[in-house]
Amino acid sequence: MKALSLIGAAKFTSPNPVSLVCSKTPSGDTNLATVSWWTYLSLNPEIIGFAMMKTSYTGEQVRETKKVVLTIPGEALARQVMQCGSSTGRTRNKAKEFSIALKDLPGCDIQIPEHSAVAIECSLREFIDVGDHYLYICHVKNVYADDGETPLFAWNGYSEIAPAKR
Ligand SMILES: Cc1cc2nc3c(=O)[nH]c(=O)nc-3n(C[C@H](O)[C@H](O)[C@H](O)COP(=O)(O)O)c2cc1C
């Protein structure tokens, strides 16, 4: 076996999960950020976690509002997943710029992309300093799925977005 950096291992663990994390901005819009580092953490209570760079706008808004919806994008969003992962909502409205149509979830004030395969509505329990990222640990409030959508994954490390069956 050869020695690697941790990020170098991502190519070998492909396909890796990928999500669009939806948070609410002060103007009421939804900001969308691409996040591969999310995981199930507990079933009772239902808890998930995701890690984001300390500088991310998403993290700032989630720490402020304590609310977030983690979505798994369907196949129609492949291009936009890359776009949302290479620009910040601090200076632009990604949903508008990248033509991502949004829809409501029942009783939730954060909109999510149409063509989401899964949506996990959460409240923030705590966030932990884990180095250059914060780990956001979240209570799950509601989970929704659309079996008509084909979920996307990150391939070749994080450089390509495609379904798991190619
Ligand atoms: C495929 C892919 C996966 C990504 N996964 C993560 C991740 O797990 N954590 C993270 O902090 N950034 C991740 N990023 C980068 C963020 O999406 C990027 O920094 C984005 O600009 C953050 O947006 P925001 O500032 O609007 O929150 C990923 C990008 C791509 C393309």
Coordinates of N, CA and C and ligand atoms in Angstrom, one line a residue:
M1 N 0.8 -1.2 0.0 CA 0.0 0.0 0.0 C 0.9 1.3 0.0
K2 N 0.4 2.3 -0.6 CA 1.2 3.6 -0.6 C 0.6 4.6 0.4
A3 N 1.4 5.4 0.9 CA 1.0 6.5 1.9 C 0.3 7.6 1.1
L4 N -0.8 8.2 1.7 CA -1.5 9.3 1.0 C -1.9 10.3 2.1
S5 N -2.3 11.5 1.6 CA -2.9 12.4 2.5 C -4.4 11.9 2.6
L6 N -5.1 12.4 3.6 CA -6.4 12.0 3.9 C -7.3 12.3 2.6
I7 N -7.1 13.5 2.1 CA -8.0 13.9 0.9 C -7.7 13.0 -0.3
G8 N -6.5 12.5 -0.3 CA -6.1 11.6 -1.4 C -6.9 10.3 -1.4
A9 N -7.4 9.9 -0.2 CA -8.2 8.6 -0.1 C -9.5 8.8 -0.7
A10 N -10.0 10.0 -0.9 CA -11.4 10.2 -1.4 C -11.6 9.6 -2.8
K11 N -10.5 9.6 -3.6 CA -10.6 9.0 -4.9 C -10.8 7.5 -4.8
F12 N -10.3 6.9 -3.8 CA -10.4 5.4 -3.6 C -11.8 5.0 -3.0
T13 N -12.4 6.0 -2.3 CA -13.7 5.7 -1.6 C -14.9 6.1 -2.5
S14 N -14.6 6.6 -3.8 CA -15.6 7.0 -4.7 C -16.5 5.8 -5.1
P15 N -17.8 6.0 -5.3 CA -18.5 7.3 -5.2 C -18.7 7.7 -3.8
N16 N -18.5 9.0 -3.5 CA -18.7 9.5 -2.2 C -20.1 10.2 -2.1
P17 N -20.7 10.3 -0.9 CA -22.0 11.0 -0.9 C -21.9 12.4 -1.3
V18 N -23.0 13.0 -1.7 CA -23.0 14.4 -2.0 C -24.4 15.0 -1.6
S19 N -24.4 16.2 -1.1 CA -25.7 16.8 -0.7 C -25.7 18.3 -1.1
L20 N -26.8 18.8 -1.2 CA -27.0 20.3 -1.2 C -27.5 20.7 0.1
V21 N -26.8 21.5 0.9 CA -27.2 21.9 2.2 C -27.9 23.3 2.0
C22 N -29.2 23.3 2.4 CA -30.0 24.5 2.3 C -30.1 25.3 3.6
S23 N -29.8 26.5 3.5 CA -29.9 27.4 4.7 C -30.6 28.7 4.4
K24 N -31.1 29.3 5.4 CA -31.8 30.6 5.1 C -31.0 31.8 5.4
T25 N -31.0 32.7 4.4 CA -30.2 33.9 4.5 C -31.0 35.0 5.2
P26 N -30.4 36.1 5.7 CA -31.2 37.2 6.3 C -32.3 37.7 5.4
S27 N -32.1 37.7 4.1 CA -33.2 38.2 3.2 C -34.3 37.2 3.0
G28 N -34.2 36.0 3.6 CA -35.2 35.0 3.5 C -35.0 34.0 2.3
D29 N -34.0 34.3 1.5 CA -33.7 33.4 0.4 C -33.0 32.1 0.9
T30 N -33.0 31.1 0.1 CA -32.3 29.8 0.4 C -30.9 29.9 -0.2
N31 N -29.9 29.7 0.6 CA -28.5 29.5 0.1 C -28.2 28.0 0.0
L32 N -27.6 27.6 -1.1 CA -27.3 26.2 -1.4 C -25.8 25.9 -1.4
A33 N -25.3 25.0 -0.7 CA -23.9 24.6 -0.7 C -23.7 23.1 -0.8
T34 N -22.8 22.7 -1.7 CA -22.5 21.3 -1.9 C -21.6 20.8 -0.7
V35 N -22.1 19.7 -0.2 CA -21.4 19.1 1.0 C -21.3 17.6 0.8
S36 N -20.1 17.1 0.7 CA -19.9 15.6 0.7 C -19.8 15.0 2.1
W37 N -19.3 15.8 3.0 CA -18.9 15.2 4.3 C -20.1 15.3 5.2
W38 N -21.1 14.5 4.9 CA -22.3 14.4 5.8 C -22.4 12.9 6.2
T39 N -23.0 12.6 7.3 CA -23.2 11.3 7.8 C -24.4 11.1 8.7
Y40 N -25.0 9.9 8.7 CA -25.9 9.5 9.8 C -25.1 9.3 11.1
L41 N -25.6 9.8 12.2 CA -24.9 9.7 13.5 C -25.6 8.9 14.5
S42 N -27.0 9.0 14.5 CA -27.7 8.2 15.6 C -29.2 8.0 15.0
L43 N -29.8 6.9 15.4 CA -31.2 6.6 15.0 C -32.1 6.9 16.2
N44 N -31.7 6.9 17.4 CA -32.5 7.2 18.5 C -31.8 7.9 19.6
P45 N -31.8 9.3 19.6 CA -32.6 10.1 18.7 C -32.0 10.1 17.3
E46 N -32.8 10.6 16.3 CA -32.3 10.7 15.0 C -31.4 11.9 14.8
I47 N -30.2 11.7 14.5 CA -29.2 12.7 14.4 C -28.3 12.5 13.2
I48 N -28.0 13.6 12.5 CA -27.1 13.6 11.4 C -26.0 14.6 11.7
G49 N -24.9 14.5 10.9 CA -23.8 15.6 11.1 C -23.3 15.9 9.7
F50 N -22.8 17.1 9.6 CA -22.0 17.5 8.4 C -20.9 18.4 8.7
A51 N -19.8 18.3 8.0 CA -18.6 19.2 8.3 C -18.5 20.2 7.2
M52 N -18.3 21.5 7.6 CA -18.1 22.6 6.7 C -16.9 23.5 7.1
M53 N -16.2 23.9 6.1 CA -15.1 24.9 6.3 C -15.6 26.0 7.2
K54 N -14.7 26.4 8.2 CA -15.1 27.5 9.1 C -15.6 28.7 8.4
T55 N -15.0 29.0 7.2 CA -15.3 30.2 6.5 C -16.6 30.2 5.7
S56 N -17.3 29.0 5.6 CA -18.5 28.9 4.7 C -19.6 29.8 5.2
Y57 N -20.3 30.4 4.2 CA -21.5 31.2 4.5 C -22.6 30.3 5.1
T58 N -22.7 29.1 4.6 CA -23.7 28.2 5.1 C -23.6 28.0 6.6
G59 N -22.3 27.7 7.0 CA -22.1 27.5 8.4 C -22.5 28.7 9.3
E60 N -22.1 29.9 8.7 CA -22.5 31.1 9.5 C -24.0 31.2 9.7
Q61 N -24.8 30.9 8.6 CA -26.2 31.1 8.7 C -26.8 30.0 9.6
V62 N -26.3 28.8 9.5 CA -26.8 27.7 10.3 C -26.5 28.0 11.8
R63 N -25.4 28.5 12.1 CA -25.1 28.9 13.5 C -26.0 30.0 14.0
E64 N -26.4 30.8 13.1 CA -27.3 32.0 13.4 C -28.8 31.5 13.6
T65 N -29.3 30.8 12.6 CA -30.7 30.4 12.5 C -31.0 29.1 13.3
K66 N -30.0 28.3 13.4 CA -30.1 26.9 14.1 C -31.0 26.0 13.2
K67 N -31.2 26.3 12.0 CA -32.1 25.5 11.1 C -31.3 25.2 9.8
V68 N -31.6 24.0 9.3 CA -31.0 23.6 8.0 C -31.7 22.4 7.4
V69 N -31.7 22.4 6.1 CA -32.3 21.2 5.4 C -31.2 20.6 4.5
L70 N -30.9 19.4 4.8 CA -29.9 18.7 3.9 C -30.6 17.9 2.9
T71 N -30.3 18.2 1.6 CA -31.0 17.5 0.5 C -30.0 16.7 -0.3
I72 N -30.5 15.6 -0.8 CA -29.7 14.8 -1.8 C -30.2 15.1 -3.2
P73 N -29.3 15.7 -4.0 CA -29.8 16.1 -5.3 C -30.1 15.0 -6.3
G74 N -31.1 15.1 -7.1 CA -31.4 14.2 -8.2 C -30.6 14.5 -9.4
E75 N -30.7 13.6 -10.3 CA -29.8 13.6 -11.5 C -29.9 14.9 -12.3
A76 N -31.1 15.6 -12.3 CA -31.2 16.8 -13.1 C -30.3 18.0 -12.6
L77 N -29.8 17.8 -11.4 CA -29.0 18.9 -10.7 C -27.5 18.7 -10.8
A78 N -27.0 17.8 -11.6 CA -25.6 17.4 -11.6 C -24.7 18.7 -11.8
R79 N -25.1 19.5 -12.8 CA -24.3 20.6 -13.2 C -24.3 21.7 -12.0
Q80 N -25.5 21.9 -11.5 CA -25.6 22.9 -10.4 C -25.0 22.4 -9.1
V81 N -24.8 21.1 -8.9 CA -24.1 20.7 -7.7 C -22.6 21.2 -7.7
M82 N -22.0 21.1 -8.9 CA -20.6 21.6 -9.0 C -20.6 23.2 -8.9
Q83 N -21.6 23.8 -9.5 CA -21.7 25.3 -9.4 C -21.9 25.7 -7.9
C84 N -22.7 25.1 -7.2 CA -23.0 25.4 -5.8 C -21.8 25.1 -4.9
G85 N -20.9 24.2 -5.4 CA -19.7 23.8 -4.6 C -18.5 24.7 -5.0
S86 N -18.6 25.6 -5.9 CA -17.5 26.4 -6.2 C -17.8 27.9 -6.2
S87 N -18.8 28.3 -5.4 CA -19.1 29.7 -5.3 C -19.8 29.9 -3.9
T88 N -19.7 31.1 -3.4 CA -20.3 31.3 -2.0 C -21.5 32.1 -2.1
G89 N -22.5 31.8 -1.2 CA -23.7 32.6 -1.1 C -23.5 33.9 -0.4
R90 N -22.3 34.1 0.1 CA -22.1 35.4 0.8 C -22.2 36.6 -0.2
T91 N -21.9 36.3 -1.5 CA -21.9 37.4 -2.4 C -22.9 37.2 -3.6
R92 N -23.6 36.1 -3.6 CA -24.5 35.8 -4.8 C -25.6 34.9 -4.4
N93 N -26.7 35.0 -5.2 CA -27.9 34.1 -5.0 C -27.7 33.0 -5.9
K94 N -27.2 31.8 -5.4 CA -26.9 30.7 -6.3 C -28.1 30.1 -6.9
A95 N -29.2 30.0 -6.2 CA -30.4 29.4 -6.8 C -30.8 30.2 -8.0
K96 N -30.8 31.5 -7.9 CA -31.2 32.4 -9.1 C -30.2 32.3 -10.2
E97 N -28.9 32.4 -9.8 CA -27.8 32.5 -10.9 C -27.7 31.2 -11.6
F98 N -27.9 30.1 -10.9 CA -27.7 28.8 -11.6 C -29.1 28.1 -12.0
S99 N -30.1 29.0 -12.0 CA -31.5 28.5 -12.5 C -31.9 27.2 -11.7
I100 N -31.8 27.3 -10.4 CA -32.3 26.1 -9.6 C -33.7 26.5 -9.1
A101 N -34.7 25.8 -9.6 CA -36.1 26.1 -9.1 C -36.2 25.5 -7.7
L102 N -36.9 26.3 -6.8 CA -37.1 25.9 -5.4 C -38.5 25.5 -5.2
K103 N -38.7 24.7 -4.1 CA -40.1 24.4 -3.7 C -40.1 24.3 -2.2
D104 N -41.4 24.4 -1.7 CA -41.6 24.4 -0.2 C -41.6 23.0 0.3
L105 N -41.3 22.9 1.6 CA -41.5 21.7 2.4 C -42.6 22.1 3.4
P106 N -43.5 21.1 3.8 CA -44.6 21.5 4.7 C -44.1 22.1 6.0
G107 N -44.5 23.3 6.4 CA -44.2 23.8 7.7 C -42.8 24.2 7.9
C108 N -42.0 24.4 6.8 CA -40.6 24.7 6.9 C -40.3 26.0 6.1
D109 N -39.6 26.9 6.7 CA -39.3 28.2 6.1 C -38.1 28.2 5.2
I110 N -37.5 27.1 5.0 CA -36.3 27.0 4.1 C -36.8 26.2 2.8
Q111 N -36.7 26.9 1.7 CA -37.0 26.2 0.4 C -35.9 25.2 0.0
I112 N -36.3 24.2 -0.8 CA -35.3 23.2 -1.3 C -35.4 23.1 -2.8
P113 N -34.3 22.6 -3.4 CA -34.4 22.5 -4.9 C -35.5 21.5 -5.3
E114 N -36.2 21.8 -6.4 CA -37.0 20.8 -7.1 C -35.9 19.8 -7.5
H115 N -36.4 18.5 -7.8 CA -35.5 17.4 -8.2 C -34.6 17.0 -7.0
S116 N -35.0 17.2 -5.8 CA -34.3 16.6 -4.7 C -34.8 15.2 -4.5
A117 N -33.9 14.2 -4.3 CA -34.3 12.8 -4.0 C -34.7 12.6 -2.6
V118 N -34.0 13.3 -1.7 CA -34.2 13.2 -0.2 C -34.1 14.6 0.4
A119 N -34.9 14.8 1.4 CA -34.7 16.1 2.2 C -34.8 15.7 3.6
I120 N -33.8 16.2 4.4 CA -33.7 15.9 5.8 C -33.7 17.3 6.5
E121 N -34.9 17.6 7.1 CA -35.1 18.9 7.8 C -34.5 18.8 9.2
C122 N -33.7 19.7 9.6 CA -33.0 19.6 10.9 C -33.0 20.9 11.7
S123 N -32.7 20.7 13.0 CA -32.4 21.8 13.8 C -31.0 21.6 14.4
L124 N -30.2 22.6 14.6 CA -28.8 22.5 15.0 C -28.8 22.2 16.5
R125 N -28.1 21.1 16.9 CA -27.9 20.8 18.3 C -26.7 21.4 18.8
E126 N -25.6 21.3 18.1 CA -24.3 21.9 18.5 C -23.4 21.9 17.3
F127 N -22.3 22.7 17.4 CA -21.3 22.5 16.4 C -19.9 22.4 17.1
I128 N -19.1 21.6 16.6 CA -17.8 21.3 17.2 C -16.6 21.7 16.3
D129 N -15.6 22.3 16.9 CA -14.4 22.7 16.2 C -13.6 21.5 16.0
V130 N -13.4 21.1 14.7 CA -12.6 19.9 14.4 C -11.4 20.3 13.5
G131 N -10.9 21.5 13.6 CA -9.7 21.8 12.8 C -10.1 22.9 11.8
D132 N -10.0 22.7 10.5 CA -10.3 23.7 9.6 C -11.8 23.7 9.3
H133 N -12.5 22.7 9.8 CA -14.0 22.6 9.6 C -14.7 22.7 11.0
Y134 N -16.0 23.1 11.0 CA -16.9 22.8 12.1 C -17.7 21.6 11.8
L135 N -17.9 20.7 12.7 CA -18.9 19.6 12.6 C -20.2 20.0 13.1
Y136 N -21.2 20.1 12.3 CA -22.6 20.5 12.7 C -23.4 19.3 13.0
I137 N -23.8 19.1 14.3 CA -24.6 18.0 14.7 C -26.0 18.4 14.9
C138 N -26.9 17.7 14.1 CA -28.3 18.2 14.0 C -29.3 17.2 14.3
H139 N -30.3 17.7 15.1 CA -31.5 16.8 15.3 C -32.3 16.8 14.0
V140 N -32.8 15.6 13.7 CA -33.7 15.4 12.5 C -35.1 15.7 12.9
K141 N -35.8 16.6 12.1 CA -37.2 16.8 12.4 C -38.1 16.1 11.5
N142 N -37.8 16.1 10.2 CA -38.6 15.4 9.2 C -37.7 14.9 8.1
V143 N -38.1 13.8 7.5 CA -37.4 13.2 6.4 C -38.4 13.0 5.2
Y144 N -38.0 13.4 4.0 CA -38.9 13.2 2.9 C -38.0 12.6 1.8
A145 N -38.7 11.8 0.9 CA -38.0 11.2 -0.3 C -38.9 11.1 -1.5
D146 N -38.3 11.2 -2.6 CA -39.0 11.1 -3.9 C -38.3 9.9 -4.7
D147 N -39.0 8.8 -4.8 CA -38.4 7.7 -5.5 C -38.4 7.8 -7.0
G148 N -38.9 8.9 -7.5 CA -38.8 9.2 -8.9 C -37.5 9.8 -9.3
E149 N -36.7 10.3 -8.3 CA -35.5 10.9 -8.5 C -34.3 10.0 -8.3
T150 N -33.3 10.1 -9.2 CA -32.1 9.2 -9.0 C -31.0 10.0 -8.3
P151 N -30.6 9.6 -7.1 CA -29.6 10.4 -6.3 C -28.3 10.5 -7.0
L152 N -27.6 11.6 -6.7 CA -26.3 11.8 -7.3 C -25.2 11.5 -6.2
F153 N -24.0 11.2 -6.7 CA -22.8 10.9 -5.9 C -21.6 11.7 -6.5
A154 N -20.6 11.8 -5.7 CA -19.3 12.5 -6.2 C -18.4 11.4 -6.5
W155 N -17.9 11.4 -7.8 CA -16.9 10.4 -8.3 C -15.5 11.0 -8.4
N156 N -14.6 10.1 -8.5 CA -13.2 10.5 -8.8 C -12.7 11.6 -7.8
G157 N -12.9 11.2 -6.5 CA -12.7 12.2 -5.4 C -14.0 13.0 -5.4
Y158 N -13.8 14.3 -5.7 CA -15.0 15.2 -5.7 C -15.1 15.9 -7.1
S159 N -14.5 15.3 -8.1 CA -14.4 16.1 -9.3 C -15.5 15.8 -10.4
E160 N -16.3 14.8 -10.2 CA -17.4 14.5 -11.1 C -18.6 14.1 -10.3
I161 N -19.8 14.5 -10.9 CA -21.1 14.3 -10.2 C -21.9 13.4 -11.1
A162 N -22.3 12.3 -10.6 CA -23.1 11.3 -11.4 C -23.9 10.4 -10.5
P163 N -24.9 9.7 -11.0 CA -25.5 8.7 -10.2 C -24.6 7.5 -9.9
A164 N -25.0 6.7 -8.9 CA -24.1 5.5 -8.6 C -24.1 4.5 -9.6
K165 N -25.2 4.3 -10.4 CA -25.2 3.4 -11.5 C -24.9 4.1 -12.8
R166 N -23.8 3.8 -13.5 CA -23.5 4.5 -14.7 C -23.5 3.6 -15.9
Ligands
LIG1 C1 -18.4 17.8 -4.8 C2 -18.1 18.8 -3.7 C3 -18.2 18.5 -2.4 C4 -17.9 19.4 -1.4 N1 -18.0 19.0 -0.1 C5 -17.8 19.9 0.9 C6 -17.8 19.6 2.3 O1 -18.1 18.4 2.6 N2 -17.6 20.5 3.2 C7 -17.2 21.8 2.9 O2 -17.0 22.7 3.8 N3 -17.2 22.2 1.6 C8 -17.4 21.3 0.6 N4 -17.4 21.7 -0.7 C9 -17.1 23.1 -1.0 C10 -18.2 24.0 -0.7 O3 -19.4 23.7 -1.4 C11 -17.8 25.5 -1.1 O4 -16.8 25.9 -0.2 C12 -19.0 26.5 -1.2 O5 -18.5 27.6 -1.8 C13 -19.6 26.8 0.2 O6 -20.6 27.7 -0.1 P1 -21.2 28.8 1.0 O7 -20.1 29.7 1.3 O8 -22.3 29.4 0.2 O9 -21.6 28.0 2.2 C14 -17.6 20.7 -1.7 C15 -17.6 21.1 -3.1 C16 -17.8 20.2 -4.1 C17 -17.8 20.6 -5.5

